[in-house]
Coordinates of C-alpha atoms in Angstrom, one line a residue:
Chain A
M622 CA 0.7 -7.6 20.2
A623 CA -1.0 -8.7 16.9
Y624 CA 1.0 -9.0 13.8
K625 CA -1.4 -8.5 11.1
S626 CA -5.1 -8.5 10.9
Y627 CA -6.8 -9.4 8.0
R628 CA -7.9 -5.5 7.1
P629 CA -9.4 -5.4 3.4
E630 CA -6.4 -3.5 2.6
D631 CA -4.1 -6.1 3.8
F632 CA -5.7 -9.1 2.2
E633 CA -4.5 -9.0 -1.4
T634 CA -0.7 -8.9 0.3
V635 CA -1.7 -12.0 2.3
V636 CA -3.0 -13.6 -0.5
I637 CA -0.2 -12.8 -2.7
K638 CA 2.1 -14.0 -0.1
H639 CA 0.5 -17.5 0.6
E640 CA -1.6 -18.2 -2.5
N641 CA 0.8 -20.9 -4.3
R642 CA 2.1 -22.3 -1.3
L643 CA -2.0 -23.4 -0.5
Y644 CA -2.5 -24.3 -3.7
R645 CA 0.4 -26.7 -4.0
T646 CA -0.9 -28.0 -0.5
A647 CA -4.2 -28.5 -1.5
L648 CA -3.3 -30.1 -4.9
A649 CA -0.8 -32.6 -3.2
I650 CA -3.7 -33.6 -0.7
I651 CA -6.3 -33.6 -3.0
G652 CA -4.9 -34.4 -6.3
T653 CA -7.0 -32.0 -8.5
M654 CA -7.1 -29.0 -9.7
S655 CA -11.0 -28.2 -9.4
D656 CA -10.8 -29.3 -5.8
A657 CA -7.7 -27.5 -5.1
E658 CA -9.2 -24.0 -6.5
D659 CA -12.5 -24.5 -4.5
I660 CA -10.0 -25.1 -1.3
V661 CA -8.0 -22.5 -1.6
Q662 CA -10.9 -20.0 -2.0
E663 CA -12.4 -21.7 1.2
A664 CA -9.1 -21.3 3.4
F665 CA -8.4 -17.4 2.4
L666 CA -12.4 -17.0 2.5
R667 CA -12.1 -18.4 6.5
A668 CA -9.1 -16.1 6.9
Y669 CA -10.8 -12.9 6.0
E670 CA -14.0 -14.0 8.0
K671 CA -12.3 -14.7 11.0
A672 CA -9.5 -12.0 10.6
P673 CA -7.2 -14.0 13.0
E674 CA -4.1 -11.9 15.0
F675 CA -1.1 -13.6 14.3
E676 CA 2.1 -13.4 16.7
S677 CA 4.5 -13.8 13.7
E678 CA 4.5 -14.6 10.2
E679 CA 4.8 -18.2 11.1
H680 CA 1.9 -18.5 12.8
E681 CA 0.0 -17.2 10.1
K682 CA 1.4 -19.6 7.5
A683 CA 1.1 -22.3 10.1
W684 CA -2.5 -21.2 10.5
L685 CA -3.3 -21.0 6.9
I686 CA -1.9 -24.5 6.3
R687 CA -3.7 -26.2 9.0
V688 CA -7.2 -24.7 7.8
T689 CA -6.1 -25.8 4.2
V690 CA -5.4 -29.4 5.2
N691 CA -8.4 -29.5 7.4
I692 CA -10.8 -28.5 4.3
C693 CA -8.9 -31.0 2.4
N694 CA -9.5 -33.8 4.8
S695 CA -13.2 -32.8 5.4
R696 CA -13.6 -32.6 1.4
L697 CA -12.2 -35.9 1.3
R698 CA -14.7 -37.3 3.7
S699 CA -17.6 -36.0 1.5
P700 CA -19.3 -38.6 -0.1
W701 CA -19.9 -36.7 -3.5
R702 CA -16.5 -35.9 -4.5
K703 CA -16.4 -34.5 -8.4
R704 CA -15.0 -36.6 -11.3
T705 CA -11.0 -36.5 -11.0
V706 CA -8.7 -34.8 -13.7
P707 CA -5.6 -36.6 -12.6
L708 CA -2.8 -33.9 -11.3
L709 CA -0.5 -35.2 -14.2
D710 CA -2.8 -34.2 -16.5
S711 CA -3.3 -30.7 -15.3
Y712 CA 0.3 -30.2 -14.8
P713 CA 2.5 -32.7 -16.9
A714 CA 5.8 -33.2 -15.4
S715 CA 8.6 -31.9 -17.4
E716 CA 11.3 -34.5 -16.2
P717 CA 11.1 -38.4 -16.3
E718 CA 12.4 -38.8 -12.8
Q719 CA 9.4 -36.4 -12.0
H720 CA 7.2 -38.2 -13.9
E721 CA 7.7 -41.7 -11.9
L722 CA 8.2 -39.8 -8.7
L723 CA 5.0 -38.0 -9.0
E724 CA 3.1 -40.8 -10.0
Q725 CA 3.8 -43.0 -7.0
I726 CA 3.5 -40.1 -4.5
M727 CA -0.2 -39.4 -6.2
A728 CA -0.8 -43.1 -6.0
L729 CA -0.2 -42.9 -2.2
P730 CA -3.1 -42.4 0.2
S731 CA -3.9 -38.9 1.1
K732 CA -2.8 -39.2 4.8
Y733 CA 0.7 -40.3 3.2
R734 CA 0.4 -37.4 0.3
T735 CA 0.4 -34.9 3.2
V736 CA 2.6 -35.6 5.4
I737 CA 5.2 -35.9 2.4
H738 CA 4.4 -32.8 1.4
L739 CA 4.5 -30.8 4.3
F740 CA 7.7 -32.5 5.6
Y741 CA 9.4 -32.6 2.2
Y742 CA 8.2 -29.3 0.7
E743 CA 7.2 -27.5 3.1
G744 CA 9.9 -27.9 5.5
Y745 CA 8.0 -28.6 8.9
S746 CA 9.0 -31.3 11.4
I747 CA 7.4 -34.2 12.6
K748 CA 6.2 -31.8 15.6
D749 CA 4.9 -29.2 13.5
I750 CA 3.0 -31.3 11.1
S751 CA 1.5 -33.1 14.4
G752 CA 0.3 -29.5 15.6
L753 CA -0.9 -28.7 11.9
T754 CA -3.2 -32.0 11.3
G755 CA -4.0 -32.7 14.6
Q756 CA -2.8 -36.2 14.5
K757 CA -0.3 -37.5 16.9
E758 CA 3.3 -36.9 16.4
S759 CA 3.7 -40.8 16.5
T760 CA 0.9 -41.1 13.9
V761 CA 2.8 -38.5 11.6
R762 CA 6.0 -40.4 11.9
S763 CA 4.4 -43.8 11.1
N764 CA 2.5 -42.2 8.0
L765 CA 5.9 -40.6 6.9
T766 CA 7.7 -44.2 7.6
R767 CA 4.9 -46.0 5.9
A768 CA 5.2 -43.6 2.6
R769 CA 8.7 -43.8 2.5
Q770 CA 8.5 -47.5 2.7
K771 CA 5.8 -47.3 -0.2
L772 CA 7.6 -45.5 -2.3
K773 CA 10.9 -47.5 -1.6
S774 CA 8.8 -50.5 -3.0
V775 CA 7.9 -49.3 -6.1
L776 CA 11.0 -47.0 -7.2
K777 CA 13.9 -48.5 -8.7
E778 CA 17.1 -48.0 -6.1
D779 CA 18.5 -44.7 -7.9
D780 CA 15.2 -43.1 -7.9
Y781 CA 14.7 -43.9 -4.2
E782 CA 18.2 -42.8 -3.0
S783 CA 17.4 -39.1 -5.1
I784 CA 14.3 -38.6 -2.7
Chain B
M16 CA 12.7 -35.3 -3.0
K17 CA 14.2 -32.8 -5.2
A18 CA 12.2 -33.7 -8.1
Y19 CA 9.2 -33.7 -6.2
N20 CA 9.8 -29.8 -4.9
E21 CA 11.5 -28.8 -8.2
Y22 CA 7.9 -29.9 -10.0
M23 CA 5.6 -28.1 -7.3
N24 CA 7.7 -25.1 -7.0
K25 CA 6.6 -25.0 -10.9
I26 CA 2.9 -24.9 -10.1
K27 CA 1.1 -21.2 -9.6
V28 CA -2.2 -20.1 -9.0
S29 CA -3.5 -18.6 -12.3
S30 CA -4.7 -14.9 -12.6
T31 CA -8.1 -16.2 -12.6
L32 CA -8.0 -18.0 -9.4
H33 CA -5.8 -14.8 -8.2
Q34 CA -8.2 -12.5 -8.8
R35 CA -11.0 -14.5 -7.2
L36 CA -9.2 -15.0 -4.2
V37 CA -8.5 -11.0 -3.9
S38 CA -12.0 -10.3 -4.9
R39 CA -13.4 -12.0 -1.8
T40 CA -12.4 -9.0 0.2
D41 CA -15.7 -7.3 -1.5
S42 CA -18.0 -9.6 -0.8
A43 CA -16.6 -12.0 2.0
R44 CA -18.5 -9.8 4.9
S45 CA -21.7 -11.0 4.4
K46 CA -23.4 -14.2 5.6
R47 CA -21.6 -17.6 4.4
C48 CA -24.9 -18.8 3.2
S49 CA -25.1 -16.0 0.8
I50 CA -21.4 -16.5 -0.3
M51 CA -22.5 -20.5 -1.1
I52 CA -25.5 -18.9 -3.1
K53 CA -23.3 -16.6 -4.9
R54 CA -21.0 -19.6 -5.5
Y55 CA -23.8 -21.7 -7.0
V56 CA -25.1 -19.0 -8.8
A57 CA -21.4 -17.8 -10.7
A58 CA -21.4 -21.5 -11.4
F59 CA -24.6 -21.8 -12.8
A60 CA -24.1 -18.5 -14.8
C61 CA -20.9 -19.6 -16.3
L62 CA -22.1 -22.8 -17.2
A63 CA -25.1 -21.5 -18.8
L64 CA -22.9 -19.4 -21.2
V65 CA -20.9 -22.4 -21.8
L66 CA -24.0 -24.3 -22.8
L67 CA -25.4 -21.5 -24.6
G68 CA -22.7 -21.9 -27.3
V69 CA -23.3 -25.6 -27.1
F70 CA -26.9 -25.6 -27.5
T71 CA -28.1 -22.4 -29.2
M72 CA -25.4 -23.3 -32.3
P73 CA -27.5 -26.7 -33.5
K74 CA -30.5 -24.6 -33.3
L75 CA -29.4 -21.8 -35.4
I76 CA -28.0 -23.9 -38.0
Q77 CA -31.0 -25.9 -38.1
H78 CA -33.3 -22.5 -38.7
N79 CA -30.6 -21.5 -41.2
V80 CA -29.8 -19.0 -39.3
T81 CA -25.8 -17.5 -39.5
P82 CA -24.6 -16.3 -36.0
I83 CA -23.2 -13.0 -36.1
P84 CA -19.2 -13.0 -35.0
G85 CA -18.7 -11.2 -32.2
D86 CA -22.0 -11.3 -30.3
N87 CA -21.0 -14.2 -28.2
P88 CA -17.3 -15.1 -28.3
R89 CA -18.0 -19.1 -27.7
V90 CA -20.0 -19.2 -30.8
L91 CA -17.9 -18.9 -33.5
Q92 CA -18.5 -19.6 -37.4
P93 CA -16.5 -22.9 -38.7
S94 CA -13.3 -21.8 -40.0
A95 CA -11.5 -23.2 -42.8
D96 CA -9.3 -25.7 -40.7
T97 CA -11.9 -27.2 -38.6
S98 CA -11.6 -31.0 -38.5
T99 CA -13.4 -32.7 -41.2
P100 CA -16.1 -35.5 -40.3
D101 CA -14.5 -38.7 -39.4
A102 CA -15.1 -41.0 -42.6
S103 CA -14.2 -44.3 -40.9
S104 CA -17.3 -43.9 -38.3
K105 CA -20.5 -44.6 -38.8
Y106 CA -21.8 -41.7 -37.5
A107 CA -20.4 -38.6 -39.3
L108 CA -18.8 -36.6 -36.2
V109 CA -16.8 -33.5 -36.3
F110 CA -14.7 -33.4 -33.3
N111 CA -13.3 -29.8 -32.5
K112 CA -10.2 -29.2 -30.9
A113 CA -10.2 -27.7 -27.2
E114 CA -7.6 -25.4 -26.5
E115 CA -8.1 -24.9 -22.7
Q116 CA -9.0 -27.0 -20.0
L117 CA -10.8 -24.9 -17.0
A118 CA -12.0 -25.9 -13.6
N119 CA -15.2 -25.2 -13.2
D120 CA -16.9 -24.6 -9.4
I121 CA -20.0 -26.7 -8.7
G122 CA -22.1 -27.8 -5.7
I123 CA -25.5 -29.6 -5.2
P124 CA -27.5 -27.9 -2.7
G125 CA -28.9 -30.5 -0.3
H126 CA -27.3 -33.0 -2.1
F127 CA -28.2 -37.0 -1.7
W128 CA -28.0 -39.6 -3.8
Q129 CA -28.8 -43.2 -4.8
E130 CA -27.9 -46.0 -7.0
L131 CA -29.9 -47.0 -9.9
T132 CA -31.4 -50.7 -10.0
A133 CA -31.5 -52.8 -13.3
D134 CA -34.6 -51.6 -14.0
E135 CA -33.8 -48.2 -13.6
L136 CA -30.8 -48.7 -15.8
N137 CA -32.6 -50.2 -18.6
T138 CA -35.2 -47.5 -18.8
V139 CA -32.1 -44.6 -18.4
F140 CA -29.9 -45.9 -20.6
P141 CA -32.2 -48.1 -23.6
G142 CA -29.8 -50.1 -25.6
L143 CA -26.7 -49.5 -23.8
T144 CA -27.0 -52.2 -21.1
D145 CA -27.1 -55.3 -23.5
T146 CA -23.7 -54.4 -24.9
H147 CA -22.0 -52.3 -21.9
T148 CA -21.4 -52.5 -18.4
V149 CA -23.3 -49.7 -16.8
T150 CA -23.7 -48.5 -13.2
A151 CA -24.8 -45.1 -12.1
A152 CA -25.9 -42.9 -9.4
A153 CA -28.7 -40.6 -9.5
N154 CA -27.9 -37.4 -7.4
F155 CA -30.7 -35.1 -6.1
Q156 CA -30.8 -31.5 -4.9
T157 CA -33.1 -30.4 -2.5
D158 CA -34.4 -27.1 -0.9
E159 CA -37.4 -25.5 0.4
N160 CA -39.1 -26.2 -3.2
G161 CA -38.7 -29.9 -2.6
V162 CA -36.7 -32.3 -4.4
A163 CA -35.4 -32.4 -7.7
L164 CA -33.0 -34.7 -9.8
F165 CA -29.6 -32.7 -10.5
N166 CA -27.8 -35.4 -12.5
I167 CA -27.2 -38.9 -13.4
D168 CA -23.4 -39.7 -13.3
A169 CA -22.9 -43.1 -15.2
H170 CA -19.8 -45.2 -16.0
I171 CA -20.0 -47.5 -19.3
V172 CA -17.4 -50.1 -19.6
S173 CA -17.2 -51.3 -23.2
A174 CA -16.2 -55.2 -24.1
S175 CA -12.9 -53.6 -25.0
G176 CA -12.5 -52.3 -21.6
F177 CA -13.0 -48.4 -22.8
K178 CA -14.5 -46.6 -19.6
T179 CA -16.8 -43.8 -21.1
Y180 CA -18.6 -41.6 -18.5
I181 CA -22.1 -40.4 -19.3
Q182 CA -23.8 -37.7 -17.6
I183 CA -27.5 -37.0 -18.4
A184 CA -29.5 -33.9 -16.4
P185 CA -32.9 -32.6 -17.4
D186 CA -32.2 -29.4 -19.2
K187 CA -28.8 -28.9 -18.4
V188 CA -25.6 -30.6 -17.5
I189 CA -23.2 -29.3 -15.5
V190 CA -19.9 -30.7 -15.2
D191 CA -17.0 -29.5 -13.0
Y192 CA -14.4 -28.7 -15.7
R193 CA -14.7 -27.1 -18.7
L194 CA -13.1 -28.0 -22.2
E195 CA -13.1 -25.0 -24.6
G196 CA -12.6 -23.9 -27.6
E197 CA -14.2 -23.7 -31.0
T198 CA -17.6 -25.6 -31.3
K199 CA -19.1 -26.9 -34.5
T200 CA -22.0 -29.5 -34.6
S201 CA -22.8 -32.7 -36.2
D202 CA -26.0 -34.0 -36.9
V203 CA -26.1 -37.6 -35.7
L204 CA -29.4 -39.5 -36.7
G205 CA -31.2 -36.2 -36.5
T206 CA -29.7 -35.0 -33.4
A207 CA -27.2 -32.0 -33.2
V208 CA -24.4 -32.9 -31.2
T209 CA -21.5 -30.9 -30.4
A210 CA -18.2 -32.6 -30.0
G211 CA -14.5 -32.0 -29.2
Y212 CA -11.4 -33.2 -28.0
F213 CA -8.9 -32.1 -25.9
E214 CA -5.2 -33.2 -25.8
T215 CA -3.1 -33.1 -22.7
K216 CA 0.3 -31.9 -22.6
P217 CA 3.1 -34.9 -23.4
N218 CA 4.4 -36.0 -20.0
S219 CA 8.1 -36.8 -19.7
K220 CA 8.0 -39.8 -21.9
G221 CA 6.7 -38.0 -24.5
F222 CA 3.0 -39.5 -24.2
R223 CA -0.3 -37.5 -24.5
N224 CA -3.7 -38.3 -23.4
V225 CA -6.7 -37.5 -25.6
I226 CA -10.3 -36.8 -24.1
Y227 CA -13.0 -37.0 -26.2
F228 CA -16.6 -35.2 -25.3
A229 CA -19.7 -34.4 -26.7
A230 CA -22.9 -32.8 -25.7
F231 CA -26.3 -32.7 -27.0
K232 CA -30.0 -33.2 -26.2
L233 CA -32.7 -35.7 -26.7
S234 CA -36.1 -33.7 -25.9
D235 CA -35.6 -31.6 -22.6
V236 CA -32.8 -34.2 -21.6
A237 CA -29.3 -32.9 -21.8
Y238 CA -26.5 -35.6 -22.4
Y239 CA -22.6 -35.1 -21.8
V240 CA -20.3 -38.0 -22.6
E241 CA -16.8 -38.3 -22.2
L242 CA -14.0 -40.6 -23.3
G243 CA -9.9 -40.4 -22.4
G244 CA -7.2 -42.3 -23.2
A245 CA -3.8 -42.4 -24.6
E246 CA -3.4 -41.0 -27.8
A247 CA -2.1 -43.8 -29.6
E248 CA -5.7 -45.2 -29.2
K249 CA -7.1 -42.4 -30.6
E250 CA -9.0 -43.9 -33.4
A251 CA -10.3 -46.4 -30.9
L252 CA -11.5 -43.9 -28.3
K253 CA -13.1 -42.0 -31.4
N254 CA -15.3 -44.7 -32.9
E255 CA -16.2 -45.8 -29.4
I256 CA -17.5 -42.5 -28.2
S257 CA -18.9 -42.2 -31.6
E258 CA -21.0 -45.5 -31.2
L259 CA -22.1 -44.7 -27.5
I260 CA -23.6 -41.4 -28.8
G261 CA -25.2 -43.4 -31.4
L262 CA -26.7 -45.9 -29.4
L263 CA -27.8 -43.1 -27.1
I264 CA -29.5 -41.0 -29.6
E265 CA -31.2 -44.0 -31.1
G266 CA -32.6 -45.2 -27.5
G267 CA -34.2 -42.1 -27.6
A268 CA -34.6 -39.6 -24.5
A269 CA -34.0 -41.0 -21.1
D270 CA -37.3 -41.1 -18.7
L271 CA -36.2 -39.2 -15.9
D272 CA -39.2 -39.7 -13.9
V273 CA -38.7 -43.4 -13.2
F274 CA -37.0 -42.3 -9.9
H275 CA -39.1 -42.0 -6.8
P276 CA -36.3 -40.7 -4.4
V277 CA -36.8 -41.1 -0.5
V278 CA -35.2 -37.9 0.9
P279 CA -33.0 -38.7 3.7
E280 CA -32.4 -36.5 6.8
L281 CA -29.8 -34.0 5.8
R282 CA -28.0 -31.2 7.3
E283 CA -24.8 -28.8 7.1
D284 CA -25.3 -26.5 9.4
Q285 CA -22.8 -24.2 11.0
L286 CA -23.8 -23.3 14.6
S287 CA -23.3 -21.1 17.1
L288 CA -21.9 -22.8 20.4
D289 CA -25.2 -22.0 22.1
E290 CA -26.9 -23.8 19.0
A291 CA -24.9 -26.8 19.3
R292 CA -25.3 -27.2 23.1
A293 CA -29.1 -26.9 22.3
D294 CA -28.9 -29.9 19.5
A295 CA -31.2 -32.5 20.7
D296 CA -28.9 -35.6 19.8
Y297 CA -25.8 -34.5 21.0
G298 CA -25.6 -31.1 22.5
A299 CA -25.4 -32.7 26.4
Y300 CA -22.0 -34.2 25.0
L301 CA -20.5 -31.1 24.7
P302 CA -18.4 -29.6 27.4
T303 CA -19.8 -27.5 29.8
T304 CA -16.8 -25.7 30.6
L305 CA -13.4 -25.3 29.1
P306 CA -9.8 -25.3 29.8
D307 CA -8.7 -21.6 30.6
G308 CA -8.2 -19.6 27.4
F309 CA -9.8 -21.8 25.1
V310 CA -12.3 -19.8 22.7
F311 CA -15.3 -21.2 20.6
E312 CA -14.3 -21.3 16.9
D313 CA -16.8 -22.8 14.9
A314 CA -19.4 -25.9 15.0
L315 CA -20.8 -28.1 12.4
R316 CA -23.9 -30.0 12.4
Y317 CA -23.8 -32.6 9.6
I318 CA -26.1 -35.4 8.6
N319 CA -26.4 -37.2 5.3
Q320 CA -26.7 -40.8 3.7
E321 CA -23.5 -41.7 5.5
H322 CA -22.7 -39.5 8.3
N323 CA -24.8 -38.1 11.1
A324 CA -22.4 -35.8 13.8
L325 CA -21.3 -32.7 15.5
H326 CA -18.1 -31.1 15.2
V327 CA -16.9 -28.4 17.7
N328 CA -13.6 -26.7 17.5
W329 CA -12.1 -24.5 20.1
T330 CA -8.2 -22.9 20.0
K331 CA -6.2 -21.5 22.3
G332 CA -3.2 -19.9 20.2
M333 CA -1.9 -22.8 18.6
G334 CA -3.6 -25.1 21.0
Y335 CA -6.8 -26.8 20.1
I336 CA -9.7 -28.8 21.2
N337 CA -11.6 -30.9 18.3
W338 CA -15.1 -32.7 19.7
R339 CA -16.7 -34.9 17.8
V340 CA -19.7 -36.3 18.7
S341 CA -22.0 -39.0 16.9
L342 CA -23.7 -42.5 17.0
L343 CA -21.4 -45.6 17.5
D344 CA -20.9 -47.2 14.0
D345 CA -19.9 -50.5 13.5
N346 CA -16.5 -50.1 12.3
D347 CA -15.6 -48.1 15.7
K348 CA -16.2 -51.0 17.5
T349 CA -12.8 -53.0 17.3
R350 CA -11.4 -50.0 18.9
I351 CA -13.1 -50.0 22.4
T352 CA -11.2 -51.1 25.0
S353 CA -11.1 -52.0 28.6
V354 CA -9.5 -49.6 31.0
A355 CA -7.5 -52.7 32.4
D356 CA -6.3 -53.6 28.8
T357 CA -3.5 -51.0 28.8
K358 CA -1.6 -52.6 26.2
N359 CA -4.9 -51.3 23.7
Y360 CA -4.0 -47.5 25.0
D361 CA -1.0 -46.8 27.2
L362 CA 1.4 -44.6 25.0
T363 CA 4.5 -45.1 27.9
L364 CA 4.7 -48.6 26.8
Y365 CA 5.4 -47.5 23.2
P366 CA 8.4 -45.6 22.5
I367 CA 8.9 -43.4 19.3
P368 CA 8.9 -44.2 16.4
R369 CA 5.7 -46.2 17.4
A370 CA 5.4 -47.7 13.8
D371 CA 8.2 -49.3 15.1
S372 CA 7.0 -50.3 19.0
V373 CA 3.5 -51.0 18.1
P374 CA 2.6 -54.0 17.1
D375 CA 0.6 -54.2 13.7
E376 CA -2.7 -55.8 15.5
L377 CA -2.7 -53.0 17.7
R378 CA -2.0 -50.3 15.4
E379 CA -5.5 -49.0 15.1
I380 CA -6.6 -49.3 18.9
V381 CA -3.7 -47.8 20.2
N382 CA -3.8 -45.0 17.9
D383 CA -7.5 -43.6 18.7
P384 CA -8.8 -46.0 21.7
I385 CA -12.6 -46.1 22.6
F386 CA -13.1 -46.1 26.6
L387 CA -16.4 -47.1 27.8
A388 CA -17.5 -43.6 30.1
D389 CA -18.0 -45.3 32.9
E390 CA -15.0 -47.1 33.3
L391 CA -12.7 -43.8 32.1
T392 CA -10.0 -42.9 35.1
L393 CA -7.9 -40.2 35.7
E394 CA -4.6 -42.6 34.9
A395 CA -6.2 -43.6 31.6
V396 CA -6.5 -40.2 30.3
Q397 CA -2.9 -39.5 31.5
A398 CA -1.7 -42.8 29.7
R399 CA -3.1 -40.8 26.5
T400 CA -1.3 -37.8 27.0
Y401 CA 2.1 -36.8 26.1
E402 CA 4.3 -33.8 26.0
V403 CA 6.5 -32.2 23.0
S404 CA 8.7 -29.4 22.7
D405 CA 8.1 -27.6 19.2
S406 CA 10.3 -25.0 17.9
G407 CA 8.7 -21.8 18.0
D408 CA 5.5 -23.4 20.0
E409 CA 5.1 -23.6 23.7
L410 CA 5.4 -27.2 25.7
S411 CA 1.8 -28.4 25.7
P412 CA 0.0 -31.8 26.2
R413 CA -1.7 -33.8 23.3
M414 CA -4.0 -36.2 23.5
R415 CA -6.5 -38.3 21.2
F416 CA -8.7 -41.0 22.4
S417 CA -12.7 -41.5 22.5
V418 CA -15.4 -41.8 25.0
L419 CA -18.3 -44.0 24.3
F420 CA -21.7 -42.8 26.7
G421 CA -23.9 -45.9 25.8
D422 CA -24.2 -45.5 21.9
I423 CA -22.8 -42.1 21.3
L424 CA -19.2 -41.8 20.6
V425 CA -17.4 -39.0 21.7
E426 CA -13.8 -38.3 20.0
L427 CA -11.2 -35.8 21.3
S428 CA -8.4 -34.5 20.0
I429 CA -6.7 -31.9 22.1
K430 CA -3.6 -29.8 22.4
G431 CA -3.0 -27.5 25.2
A432 CA -5.0 -28.5 27.7
S433 CA -3.9 -31.0 30.8
S434 CA -5.1 -34.8 31.4
E435 CA -6.5 -33.6 34.7
V436 CA -8.4 -30.9 33.3
M437 CA -10.1 -33.2 30.3
F438 CA -10.6 -35.7 32.7
D439 CA -12.9 -33.4 35.1
I440 CA -14.4 -32.2 32.1
L441 CA -15.5 -35.7 30.6
Q442 CA -16.7 -36.2 34.1
Q443 CA -19.3 -33.7 34.3
I444 CA -20.7 -35.1 31.0
I445 CA -20.8 -38.3 32.7
K446 CA -23.3 -37.0 35.5

């Protein structure tokens, strides 16, 4: 039995439930506010148009994140990308340790930022991320390992330990 | 990663974006193309409103017409505390403080671009190319009425290293974010220039960035100039942007008729499955049958100056078949492998974590090998297949590899179909 369909009366509930999560995911991958706003709109639009049926809330969340990641990747491949306002200009870090860590994370290639965000922030396993991104599990693991290595190489030991 | 998580937790969608997301329910039933049109119309309307404020004010002032407060919230009477002209600069520019930075939603229909040649740079930026390093690209839009210049994106580097962004456009400049606040114009060499600045919030170290920006028109050509940097350099930034604006105005309106664009083939079409199968270039390389339960999700035919491909996706619950067909690119050739060379693709040779087990020199090819179609064997496909058990998900085979049919590359990423079934499907294409 379907858990939920995206009927108009359900849609605002779905938006409220997932908008921040999708926006943060898009920001983490794409790095700019204007692109992230576009991407979240596009993700919800696809959900509304397709009105997919989900087996569980977790399935719904994973579907939306997967769509968001795909749109981000598509946007990153686009030859004409908007000029960028760095994430930290749009959303300044409030603490020194946040700022340094975020600067280093945002300096990573997007494929590393994707796995960092989905693994550490969303709490997905490597297997889950493999399903969400369409990448091999080994690729996800490799990207995560390399992202950690890169962060370790640029952060002070104390800072790295804290992540 | 506590600091990262705390930072992300504080980021929330704005009420404006929330309303835009929710309001999709009113319009999303219409066709996708009409949504895209609405998107552009909304963006253009929004910018038209901003630019109305930017460009109407100087004209009103020049004609001694006093704007009526309240008629338009973006056109305001100068208040007592607005900035005074900068006496240290050669040009007396007033920079108004922008209070808000907002994302702008823009897109270029039928977009293609070309880098400006040295001659074109000299024509478009008279007076600048002698003193600055200038690089620029002209963006064009195409529709049923033909091709038109959308804008010129230029990056100007001064001898002291300041990097200024300049956009030039016929009639109207469209930028992808707006810096909004009170506007007041200055007269620079007889041209009305609306200038402003935006200060970012201080970061954790207490440092701010300052973005200076200005807009003006020379004849029918619109200009937008933007230069940002550390607050500590604000005087130097202000002087640099003022000098650039002066040079642009002294050089006169850019000749935008200098371009003779050759329109490349462009497509970005959402296709039905039947339309995808009928695609003259790549339709024959789609599977004729699919594993049980997989349902067509979407198809995209995409052509621009860099890409020429057909993407088709099928799904089955959390399973998927992503099928991409394109011409073999030179960059792909290093991933072509003989089936006999198992070290290039056999995943059983490389235990997880493969970041440790795959030698660096083989990483790319092991990640996504390309087999020649007439060499492909079931054993090779099986060697690419692995299964994982995922919490909340069913045990399902996954595989990723590519197959080369002549110079046509088929890239596959699959979850939820067996190697035997996928091998049979690929054999049907070979026939």
